[in-house]
Amino acid sequence: MDKKRIYADNAATTKLSPAVLQDMMPYLTDVYGNPSSLYSVGAQAKKAVELAREDIAKVFGAQPSEIFFTSGGSEADNWAIKGIAEAMAKKGKKHIISSKFEHHAVLHSLDALAKKGFEITLLDVHENGIVRPEELEAAIREDTALVTIMYANNEIGTIQPISEIGAICKKHGVIFHTDAVQAVGNVNINVKEQNIDLMSLTGHKFHGPKGCGALYVRKGLRPDILIDGGAQERGRRAGTENVAGIVGLASALKLAVSTMEERNKRLTELRDYLIDDLLKIERSRVNGDRVHRLPGNVNMCFEGIEGESLLLMLDLNGVCASSGSACTSGSLDPSHVLLSIGLPHEIAHGSLRLSFSDDTTKEDVEYIARTIPPIIDRLRAMSPLWEHIKENEKKGIV
Amino acid sequence: MAYSEKVMDHFANPRNVGEIENADGIGEVGNSKCGDIMKMYIKVNGGIITDVKFKTFGCGAAIATSSMATELIKGKSIEEALKLTNKAVMEALDGLPPVKVHCSVLAEQAIKAALSDYYRKLGVDPEPIVGKIEECDHEEGCACEL
């Protein structure tokens, strides 16, 4: 068997860039001081943290004082949502609008708030996996405290109309948070122009280190504190700074943004090539809008097979991918994202996500395109579900 | 998800895949909504299961447990096949991750379903011999899960 390994699960996480590691190294070795200390090795660390903050702010058109470092995307989402909800509840506003296919960091935060008496409206994302701004506007009430809509979906890669949503929220004076974990490094984001009030991001989705993210909080907003403790992050997020992680986050972000245009062009071509090729497979479909979609995201369903089997077969052939089947989600139901775009359970079980990065080559994608069809044939040949589908076809039931 | 080497072997090289023409018994369990269906075909001669084949729609564990279950009953008497438990299938595979235990239950049920069909074809009520096969109530969120 081929010993190759093609990593096509970059929406899960990415490989740390060697250049980013190099930037981080001094802060994992010599510059070990606590940024809160006065002596020089602490001051050096502090300086690195503040430079990183400036770099990150600049990328999004924000002020450095509006960037707060967190342990990653989940913490940023939890803080933004719970923090704003609790702060606004004091003003009597306890209604939150979100969408059905948010990341669990958002949905489970909302579940926790619902138990505390908040009212949650989850917008439909329709067949194409995109929130409709007019439906969002119609859902806004007097007591709406927050709108939280992801920038791009983590499974099907659909990009949401964030500028339009931002404008609507501004018009109605509602705070707007976006979970931009999947979008950062793939789309141009300007928090001021797009009227984004809070935004979550994490470094490991664009070749930075795991365990370090950030929350942008527009000046003047004060979400309640999530992590109590020391006076780090101007007293709003306690805990000794992950200095090397913060340096790596900024370094990876600058790199991702500076190479974005070229990468997007290349990955969009590879994505469209693979989707077109895989669509030649009988009873296959693309999940989510084909145009308003992250450049490196391919998400498809193949009827009559189950996603985990497909992943294991791909792994045996050296391809790392993911699926939204129940067996891979660790629950009894297939992915809530696939169900939210209206897929029936039996089709959602046969889903496959392939996600690319800078490291993905044309040869990789061609190999994937060659490898998948025989695997599907093999799994279908032993699938009673496929047998039923074919029998129904003969009977004229589609 | 960590599968044992045996599970991966039976997944990558499943034994007894296919159908049997003019099978003496055919059993199908599971449903597409839950994400796994097993179909088992048996040939019986003089109370011995002389041949068995399967087709499975499902995850790696579903395919591996079907494959192992067919190996464990091939050439055995009906009495022995009826005694096969999901636990024995799991043990033969060097264990399954906890969330996959239901796959082994499905394999046990598939054999029983095929034997029930065999008895029904003979005009014998299978329930006193084979017992009742629990249907998955997926309205309850795939309650076939243990």
Coordinates of C-alpha atoms in Angstrom, one line a residue:
Chain A
M1 CA 0.0 0.0 0.0
D2 CA 1.0 3.5 -0.7
K3 CA 2.6 5.1 2.4
K4 CA 1.4 8.5 1.4
R5 CA -0.5 10.7 3.8
I6 CA -2.7 13.5 2.5
Y7 CA -4.1 15.7 5.2
A8 CA -7.5 17.0 4.0
D9 CA -9.0 17.9 7.4
N10 CA -7.8 21.5 7.7
A11 CA -11.2 22.7 9.0
A12 CA -10.5 20.5 12.1
T13 CA -7.0 21.9 12.5
T14 CA -4.0 22.8 10.6
K15 CA -0.3 22.0 10.8
L16 CA 1.8 24.6 12.6
S17 CA 3.8 26.6 10.1
P18 CA 7.5 26.3 10.5
A19 CA 7.9 30.1 10.2
V20 CA 5.4 30.5 13.0
L21 CA 7.1 28.0 15.2
Q22 CA 10.4 29.9 14.7
D23 CA 8.7 33.1 15.8
M24 CA 7.3 31.3 18.9
M25 CA 10.6 29.6 19.9
P26 CA 12.2 32.4 21.9
Y27 CA 9.0 32.6 24.1
L28 CA 9.1 28.8 24.7
T29 CA 12.8 29.0 25.7
D30 CA 14.7 32.2 26.8
V31 CA 11.9 34.7 27.2
Y32 CA 10.0 32.7 29.9
G33 CA 9.2 35.6 32.1
N34 CA 5.7 36.4 33.3
P35 CA 4.4 39.5 31.4
S36 CA 3.1 40.9 34.7
S37 CA 6.6 41.1 36.2
L38 CA 8.8 44.1 36.3
Y39 CA 12.2 42.6 35.4
S40 CA 13.4 42.5 31.9
V41 CA 12.6 38.9 30.9
G42 CA 9.0 39.7 32.0
A43 CA 9.0 43.0 30.2
Q44 CA 10.2 41.4 27.0
A45 CA 7.3 38.9 27.2
K46 CA 4.9 41.8 27.8
K47 CA 6.2 43.6 24.8
A48 CA 5.7 40.6 22.6
V49 CA 2.1 40.2 23.8
E50 CA 1.4 43.9 23.1
L51 CA 3.0 43.7 19.6
A52 CA 0.9 40.7 18.8
R53 CA -2.2 42.5 19.9
E54 CA -1.3 45.5 17.7
D55 CA -0.7 43.1 14.7
I56 CA -4.0 41.3 15.2
A57 CA -6.0 44.5 15.6
K58 CA -4.5 46.0 12.5
V59 CA -5.6 43.0 10.4
F60 CA -9.3 43.5 11.3
G61 CA -9.3 47.3 11.4
A62 CA -9.6 47.3 15.2
Q63 CA -7.8 49.0 18.1
P64 CA -5.3 47.0 20.0
S65 CA -7.3 47.7 23.2
E66 CA -10.2 45.9 21.6
I67 CA -8.4 42.5 21.3
F68 CA -8.5 40.1 24.2
F69 CA -6.5 36.8 24.2
T70 CA -8.3 33.6 25.1
S71 CA -7.5 29.9 25.2
G72 CA -9.2 29.5 21.8
G73 CA -12.4 29.8 19.9
S74 CA -14.7 28.0 22.3
E75 CA -13.7 30.3 25.2
A76 CA -14.1 33.3 23.0
D77 CA -17.6 32.2 22.0
N78 CA -18.6 31.4 25.6
W79 CA -17.3 34.7 26.9
A80 CA -18.9 36.8 24.1
I81 CA -22.3 35.1 24.4
K82 CA -22.6 34.5 28.1
G83 CA -20.8 37.8 28.9
I84 CA -23.1 40.0 26.7
A85 CA -26.2 38.0 27.7
E86 CA -25.5 38.5 31.4
A87 CA -24.7 42.2 30.9
M88 CA -27.8 42.9 28.9
A89 CA -30.0 40.9 31.2
K90 CA -29.4 43.7 33.8
K91 CA -31.1 46.0 31.3
G92 CA -34.0 43.6 30.9
K93 CA -33.0 42.3 27.6
K94 CA -33.0 38.5 27.5
H95 CA -33.6 37.5 23.9
I96 CA -30.8 36.2 21.7
I97 CA -30.9 35.4 18.0
S98 CA -28.6 32.8 16.4
S99 CA -28.8 30.2 13.7
K100 CA -29.5 26.4 13.7
F101 CA -26.1 25.4 12.5
E102 CA -23.7 27.3 14.7
H103 CA -20.7 25.5 16.3
H104 CA -21.5 23.7 19.6
A105 CA -19.5 26.3 21.5
V106 CA -22.2 28.7 20.5
L107 CA -25.3 26.4 20.6
H108 CA -24.3 24.9 24.0
S109 CA -23.7 28.3 25.4
L110 CA -27.2 29.3 24.3
D111 CA -28.6 26.1 25.8
A112 CA -27.0 27.1 29.1
L113 CA -28.5 30.6 28.9
A114 CA -31.9 29.1 28.0
K115 CA -31.8 27.2 31.2
K116 CA -31.3 30.5 33.0
G117 CA -34.4 32.0 31.4
F118 CA -33.1 33.6 28.3
E119 CA -35.2 33.2 25.2
I120 CA -33.3 31.9 22.1
T121 CA -34.4 32.2 18.5
L122 CA -32.5 30.0 16.1
L123 CA -32.8 31.1 12.5
D124 CA -33.3 28.6 9.6
V125 CA -30.3 28.3 7.3
H126 CA -32.3 26.8 4.4
E127 CA -31.1 24.4 1.8
N128 CA -28.1 26.4 0.8
G129 CA -26.8 26.8 4.4
I130 CA -27.1 30.6 4.5
V131 CA -29.0 32.8 6.9
R132 CA -31.5 35.2 5.3
P133 CA -30.9 38.8 6.5
E134 CA -34.6 39.6 6.2
E135 CA -35.5 36.7 8.5
L136 CA -33.0 38.0 10.9
E137 CA -34.4 41.5 10.9
A138 CA -37.9 40.1 11.4
A139 CA -36.7 38.2 14.4
I140 CA -35.3 41.3 16.2
R141 CA -37.5 42.4 19.2
E142 CA -37.4 45.2 21.8
D143 CA -35.7 42.9 24.2
T144 CA -33.1 41.4 21.8
A145 CA -29.8 41.5 23.6
L146 CA -27.6 39.8 21.1
V147 CA -27.3 38.4 17.6
T148 CA -24.7 35.7 17.1
I149 CA -24.2 34.3 13.6
M150 CA -21.1 32.5 12.5
Y151 CA -19.0 34.0 9.7
A152 CA -18.5 30.7 7.9
N153 CA -19.8 27.3 8.8
N154 CA -17.3 24.7 10.0
E155 CA -18.8 21.7 8.2
I156 CA -20.2 22.9 4.9
G157 CA -18.1 26.1 4.6
T158 CA -21.0 28.4 3.7
I159 CA -20.1 32.1 4.2
Q160 CA -22.8 34.2 5.8
P161 CA -23.9 37.7 4.8
I162 CA -22.0 39.2 7.7
S163 CA -21.9 42.8 6.4
E164 CA -25.7 42.8 5.8
I165 CA -26.3 41.3 9.2
G166 CA -24.0 43.9 10.8
A167 CA -25.9 46.7 9.2
I168 CA -29.2 45.4 10.4
C169 CA -28.0 45.0 13.9
K170 CA -26.6 48.5 13.9
K171 CA -29.9 49.9 12.6
H172 CA -31.8 48.2 15.4
G173 CA -29.1 48.9 18.1
V174 CA -28.5 45.2 18.8
I175 CA -25.1 43.9 19.7
F176 CA -23.6 41.6 17.0
H177 CA -21.2 38.7 17.7
T178 CA -19.7 36.5 15.0
D179 CA -17.8 33.3 15.4
A180 CA -15.2 33.8 12.7
V181 CA -13.1 30.8 13.7
Q182 CA -13.4 29.2 10.2
A183 CA -13.4 32.4 8.2
V184 CA -10.3 34.2 9.5
G185 CA -7.5 33.9 7.0
N186 CA -10.0 33.0 4.2
V187 CA -11.9 36.3 3.9
N188 CA -11.2 40.0 4.4
I189 CA -12.7 41.1 7.6
N190 CA -13.0 44.7 8.8
V191 CA -14.9 44.9 12.1
K192 CA -15.7 48.6 11.8
E193 CA -17.0 48.6 8.2
Q194 CA -19.0 45.4 8.8
N195 CA -20.4 46.6 12.1
I196 CA -19.1 43.6 14.0
D197 CA -19.3 44.2 17.8
L198 CA -17.6 41.0 19.0
M199 CA -15.7 38.4 17.0
S200 CA -14.1 35.0 18.0
L201 CA -11.0 33.6 16.3
T202 CA -8.5 30.8 17.0
G203 CA -4.9 30.3 15.7
H204 CA -4.9 26.6 14.9
K205 CA -7.2 27.0 11.9
F206 CA -4.6 29.0 10.0
H207 CA -1.3 27.2 10.8
G208 CA -0.9 28.8 14.2
P209 CA -0.6 26.9 17.5
K210 CA -3.6 25.2 19.3
G211 CA -4.7 26.7 22.6
C212 CA -4.6 30.3 21.7
G213 CA -7.4 32.5 20.3
A214 CA -8.8 35.9 20.7
L215 CA -12.1 37.8 21.2
Y216 CA -12.5 41.2 19.6
V217 CA -14.7 43.4 21.7
R218 CA -15.8 46.8 20.4
K219 CA -14.7 49.7 22.6
G220 CA -17.5 50.6 25.0
L221 CA -18.9 47.0 25.3
R222 CA -18.4 45.3 28.6
P223 CA -19.4 41.6 28.5
D224 CA -19.4 40.1 32.0
I225 CA -16.2 38.4 33.0
L226 CA -16.0 34.7 32.3
I227 CA -12.6 33.9 33.8
D228 CA -12.1 35.6 37.2
G229 CA -8.7 36.1 38.7
G230 CA -5.7 38.3 38.1
A231 CA -5.6 41.6 36.2
Q232 CA -4.4 40.3 32.9
E233 CA -6.1 41.6 29.7
R234 CA -6.9 44.8 31.5
G235 CA -8.7 43.0 34.2
R236 CA -11.2 41.4 31.8
R237 CA -9.7 37.9 31.3
A238 CA -7.6 36.5 34.0
G239 CA -4.7 34.0 33.7
T240 CA -1.0 34.3 32.9
E241 CA -0.7 35.0 29.2
N242 CA 0.1 32.1 26.8
V243 CA 3.0 34.3 25.5
A244 CA 4.3 31.9 22.8
G245 CA 0.8 31.0 21.7
I246 CA -0.1 34.7 21.4
V247 CA 3.1 35.4 19.4
G248 CA 2.2 32.4 17.2
L249 CA -1.4 33.5 16.7
A250 CA -0.3 36.9 15.5
S251 CA 2.5 35.5 13.3
A252 CA 0.2 32.9 11.7
L253 CA -2.6 35.5 11.2
K254 CA -0.2 37.9 9.4
L255 CA 1.1 35.1 7.2
A256 CA -2.4 33.9 6.4
V257 CA -3.7 37.3 5.5
S258 CA -0.7 38.3 3.4
T259 CA -1.0 35.1 1.3
M260 CA -4.8 35.0 1.2
E261 CA -5.5 36.2 -2.3
E262 CA -3.2 33.8 -4.0
R263 CA -4.3 30.9 -1.8
N264 CA -8.0 31.5 -2.3
K265 CA -7.6 31.5 -6.0
R266 CA -5.7 28.2 -6.0
L267 CA -7.9 26.5 -3.4
T268 CA -11.1 27.6 -5.1
E269 CA -9.9 25.9 -8.3
L270 CA -9.0 22.7 -6.5
R271 CA -12.3 22.7 -4.6
D272 CA -14.4 23.2 -7.7
Y273 CA -12.4 20.5 -9.6
L274 CA -12.9 18.0 -6.8
I275 CA -16.6 18.8 -6.4
D276 CA -17.2 18.5 -10.1
D277 CA -15.4 15.3 -10.2
L278 CA -17.1 13.7 -7.2
L279 CA -20.5 14.8 -8.5
K280 CA -20.0 12.3 -11.4
I281 CA -20.7 9.6 -8.7
E282 CA -24.2 8.4 -8.9
R283 CA -26.5 9.8 -6.2
S284 CA -24.0 12.2 -4.8
R285 CA -24.6 15.8 -3.8
V286 CA -22.8 18.9 -2.5
N287 CA -23.8 20.2 0.9
G288 CA -24.2 24.0 1.1
D289 CA -24.0 26.8 -1.4
R290 CA -21.3 26.3 -4.0
V291 CA -20.4 29.9 -4.5
H292 CA -20.7 31.5 -1.0
R293 CA -18.3 28.9 0.3
L294 CA -14.9 28.8 1.9
P295 CA -12.2 28.2 -0.8
G296 CA -10.9 24.9 0.7
N297 CA -14.2 23.3 1.7
V298 CA -15.7 20.2 0.0
N299 CA -18.7 18.6 1.7
M300 CA -20.6 16.0 -0.1
C301 CA -23.0 13.1 0.6
F302 CA -23.0 9.8 -1.1
E303 CA -26.2 7.8 -0.7
G304 CA -26.2 4.2 0.5
I305 CA -23.0 4.4 2.4
E306 CA -22.1 5.4 6.0
G307 CA -19.5 8.2 6.6
E308 CA -17.3 6.5 9.1
S309 CA -16.7 3.5 6.8
L310 CA -15.7 5.9 4.1
L311 CA -13.3 7.7 6.4
L312 CA -11.7 4.4 7.5
M313 CA -11.3 3.4 3.9
L314 CA -9.8 6.7 3.1
D315 CA -7.5 6.5 6.0
L316 CA -6.3 3.0 4.8
N317 CA -5.5 4.8 1.5
G318 CA -3.6 7.6 3.3
V319 CA -6.3 10.3 3.2
C320 CA -7.3 12.2 6.4
A321 CA -10.9 13.5 6.2
S322 CA -14.0 13.9 8.3
S323 CA -17.7 13.2 8.3
G324 CA -20.9 14.3 9.9
S325 CA -22.3 10.8 10.4
A326 CA -23.6 9.8 13.8
C327 CA -20.8 7.4 14.2
T328 CA -18.2 10.2 13.9
S329 CA -20.2 12.8 15.8
G330 CA -20.1 10.7 19.0
S331 CA -23.8 11.0 19.3
L332 CA -26.8 9.1 18.0
D333 CA -27.7 11.6 15.4
P334 CA -25.9 12.8 12.3
S335 CA -24.5 16.3 12.3
H336 CA -26.9 19.1 13.3
V337 CA -25.4 21.1 10.4
L338 CA -26.5 18.6 7.8
L339 CA -29.9 18.2 9.4
S340 CA -30.3 22.0 9.4
I341 CA -30.0 22.2 5.6
G342 CA -32.8 19.7 5.4
L343 CA -30.9 16.4 4.7
P344 CA -32.8 13.3 5.9
H345 CA -30.8 11.2 8.4
E346 CA -30.0 8.4 6.0
I347 CA -28.4 10.8 3.6
A348 CA -26.6 12.8 6.3
H349 CA -25.0 9.6 7.5
G350 CA -23.1 9.4 4.2
S351 CA -21.3 12.7 4.4
L352 CA -17.7 13.5 3.8
R353 CA -15.8 16.7 4.4
L354 CA -12.5 17.4 2.8
S355 CA -10.8 20.7 3.7
F356 CA -7.6 22.1 2.2
S357 CA -4.8 24.4 3.2
D358 CA -1.6 25.9 1.8
D359 CA -0.1 22.5 2.0
T360 CA -2.7 20.9 -0.3
T361 CA -1.4 20.3 -3.8
K362 CA -3.1 19.6 -7.1
E363 CA -1.6 16.1 -7.0
D364 CA -3.2 15.5 -3.6
V365 CA -6.6 16.5 -4.9
E366 CA -6.2 14.3 -8.0
Y367 CA -5.3 11.4 -5.8
I368 CA -8.3 12.0 -3.6
A369 CA -10.5 12.2 -6.7
R370 CA -9.1 8.9 -7.9
T371 CA -9.4 7.2 -4.5
I372 CA -13.0 7.9 -3.5
P373 CA -15.0 6.4 -6.4
P374 CA -13.7 2.8 -5.9
I375 CA -14.2 3.0 -2.2
I376 CA -17.8 4.1 -2.7
D377 CA -18.4 1.3 -5.2
R378 CA -17.0 -1.2 -2.7
L379 CA -19.1 0.1 0.2
R380 CA -22.2 0.2 -1.9
A381 CA -21.7 -3.3 -3.1
M382 CA -22.1 -4.5 0.4
S383 CA -24.8 -2.1 1.5
P384 CA -28.4 -3.3 1.9
L385 CA -29.4 0.4 1.9
W386 CA -28.0 0.8 -1.6
E387 CA -29.8 -2.4 -2.6
H388 CA -33.0 -0.8 -1.4
I389 CA -32.3 2.4 -3.3
K390 CA -31.7 0.5 -6.5
E391 CA -34.9 -1.6 -6.0
N392 CA -36.9 1.5 -5.5
E393 CA -35.4 3.0 -8.6
K394 CA -36.6 0.0 -10.6
K395 CA -40.0 0.5 -9.2
G396 CA -39.9 4.1 -10.2
I397 CA -39.7 5.5 -6.6
V398 CA -37.0 8.1 -6.5
Chain B
M1 CA -11.9 6.3 17.9
A2 CA -9.5 3.4 18.5
Y3 CA -10.4 0.1 16.9
S4 CA -8.5 -3.0 17.6
E5 CA -6.4 -4.6 14.9
K6 CA -8.9 -7.4 14.6
V7 CA -11.8 -4.9 14.0
M8 CA -9.7 -3.1 11.3
D9 CA -8.8 -6.5 9.7
H10 CA -12.5 -7.5 9.5
F11 CA -13.4 -4.1 8.3
A12 CA -10.8 -3.9 5.6
N13 CA -11.1 -7.6 4.6
P14 CA -14.6 -8.6 5.6
R15 CA -15.4 -12.3 5.4
N16 CA -18.5 -13.7 3.8
V17 CA -19.7 -10.6 2.1
G18 CA -22.5 -11.0 -0.4
E19 CA -25.8 -12.8 -0.9
I20 CA -26.9 -16.4 -1.1
E21 CA -29.3 -17.3 -3.9
N22 CA -32.2 -19.4 -2.6
A23 CA -31.1 -18.8 1.0
D24 CA -33.0 -20.8 3.6
G25 CA -33.3 -17.7 5.8
I26 CA -32.8 -14.0 5.3
G27 CA -32.8 -11.5 8.2
E28 CA -32.5 -7.8 8.1
V29 CA -32.2 -5.6 11.2
G30 CA -31.4 -1.9 11.9
N31 CA -32.6 1.0 9.9
S32 CA -31.2 3.7 7.7
K33 CA -32.2 6.5 10.0
C34 CA -30.0 5.1 12.8
G35 CA -27.2 4.7 10.2
D36 CA -26.8 0.9 10.2
I37 CA -28.6 -2.0 8.5
M38 CA -27.4 -5.6 8.5
K39 CA -28.8 -8.2 6.2
M40 CA -27.8 -11.9 6.8
Y41 CA -28.4 -14.9 4.5
I42 CA -28.1 -18.4 5.7
K43 CA -28.1 -21.9 4.2
V44 CA -29.1 -24.7 6.5
N45 CA -28.6 -28.4 6.0
G46 CA -29.5 -31.0 8.6
G47 CA -29.6 -28.4 11.4
I48 CA -26.2 -27.1 10.4
I49 CA -25.5 -23.6 9.0
T50 CA -23.6 -24.6 6.0
D51 CA -23.2 -21.2 4.5
V52 CA -23.7 -17.6 5.6
K53 CA -23.3 -14.2 3.9
F54 CA -23.9 -10.7 4.9
K55 CA -24.5 -7.2 3.5
T56 CA -24.1 -4.2 5.9
F57 CA -24.7 -0.5 5.6
G58 CA -22.9 1.1 8.6
C59 CA -19.8 2.2 10.3
G60 CA -16.5 0.3 10.6
A61 CA -17.7 -1.6 13.7
A62 CA -21.0 -2.6 12.0
I63 CA -19.1 -4.1 9.1
A64 CA -16.5 -5.8 11.3
T65 CA -19.1 -7.3 13.7
S66 CA -21.2 -8.6 10.8
S67 CA -18.1 -10.2 9.3
M68 CA -17.0 -11.8 12.7
A69 CA -20.6 -13.0 13.4
T70 CA -20.7 -14.9 10.1
E71 CA -17.4 -16.5 10.9
L72 CA -18.6 -17.6 14.3
I73 CA -21.7 -19.3 13.0
K74 CA -20.5 -20.8 9.8
G75 CA -20.5 -24.6 10.0
K76 CA -22.2 -24.5 13.4
S77 CA -25.5 -26.0 14.5
I78 CA -28.6 -23.8 14.8
E79 CA -28.5 -24.4 18.6
E80 CA -25.0 -23.1 18.7
A81 CA -25.8 -20.1 16.5
L82 CA -28.7 -19.2 18.7
K83 CA -26.4 -19.1 21.7
L84 CA -24.1 -16.6 20.1
T85 CA -24.1 -13.4 22.1
N86 CA -23.1 -9.9 21.2
K87 CA -20.5 -10.2 23.9
A88 CA -18.9 -13.2 22.2
V89 CA -18.7 -11.2 18.9
M90 CA -17.1 -8.4 20.7
E91 CA -14.6 -10.6 22.5
A92 CA -13.7 -12.3 19.2
L93 CA -12.9 -8.8 17.9
D94 CA -10.7 -7.9 20.9
G95 CA -13.3 -5.5 22.1
L96 CA -15.2 -2.5 20.7
P97 CA -15.3 1.2 21.8
P98 CA -18.3 1.7 24.2
V99 CA -20.3 3.7 21.7
K100 CA -20.1 0.8 19.2
V101 CA -21.4 -1.9 21.4
H102 CA -24.8 -1.6 19.7
C103 CA -23.2 -2.8 16.5
S104 CA -22.5 -6.2 18.1
V105 CA -26.1 -6.3 19.3
L106 CA -27.2 -5.7 15.8
A107 CA -25.0 -8.6 14.6
E108 CA -26.5 -11.0 17.1
Q109 CA -30.0 -9.8 16.1
A110 CA -29.2 -10.3 12.4
I111 CA -28.4 -13.9 13.0
K112 CA -31.6 -14.4 15.0
A113 CA -33.6 -12.6 12.3
A114 CA -32.2 -14.9 9.6
L115 CA -33.0 -18.0 11.8
S116 CA -36.5 -16.7 12.5
D117 CA -37.0 -16.4 8.7
Y118 CA -35.7 -19.9 8.3
Y119 CA -38.3 -21.3 10.8
R120 CA -41.1 -19.1 9.3
K121 CA -40.3 -20.6 5.9
L122 CA -40.7 -24.1 7.4
G123 CA -44.0 -23.1 8.8
V124 CA -42.8 -23.0 12.4
D125 CA -43.4 -20.1 14.7
P126 CA -39.9 -18.8 15.4
E127 CA -40.7 -16.9 18.6
P128 CA -40.5 -19.8 21.1
I129 CA -37.2 -21.0 19.6
V130 CA -35.5 -17.7 18.6
G131 CA -37.1 -15.3 21.0
K132 CA -38.4 -11.8 20.2
I133 CA -36.1 -9.5 18.2
E134 CA -36.2 -6.0 19.5
E135 CA -37.0 -3.4 16.9
C136 CA -35.0 -0.2 17.0
D137 CA -37.3 2.6 18.0
H138 CA -35.6 5.5 16.2
E139 CA -38.3 8.0 17.2
E140 CA -36.7 7.7 20.7
G141 CA -33.4 8.7 19.2
C142 CA -32.1 5.3 18.1
A143 CA -33.0 3.5 21.3
C144 CA -31.2 0.4 19.9
E145 CA -28.1 1.9 21.5
L146 CA -27.2 0.3 24.8

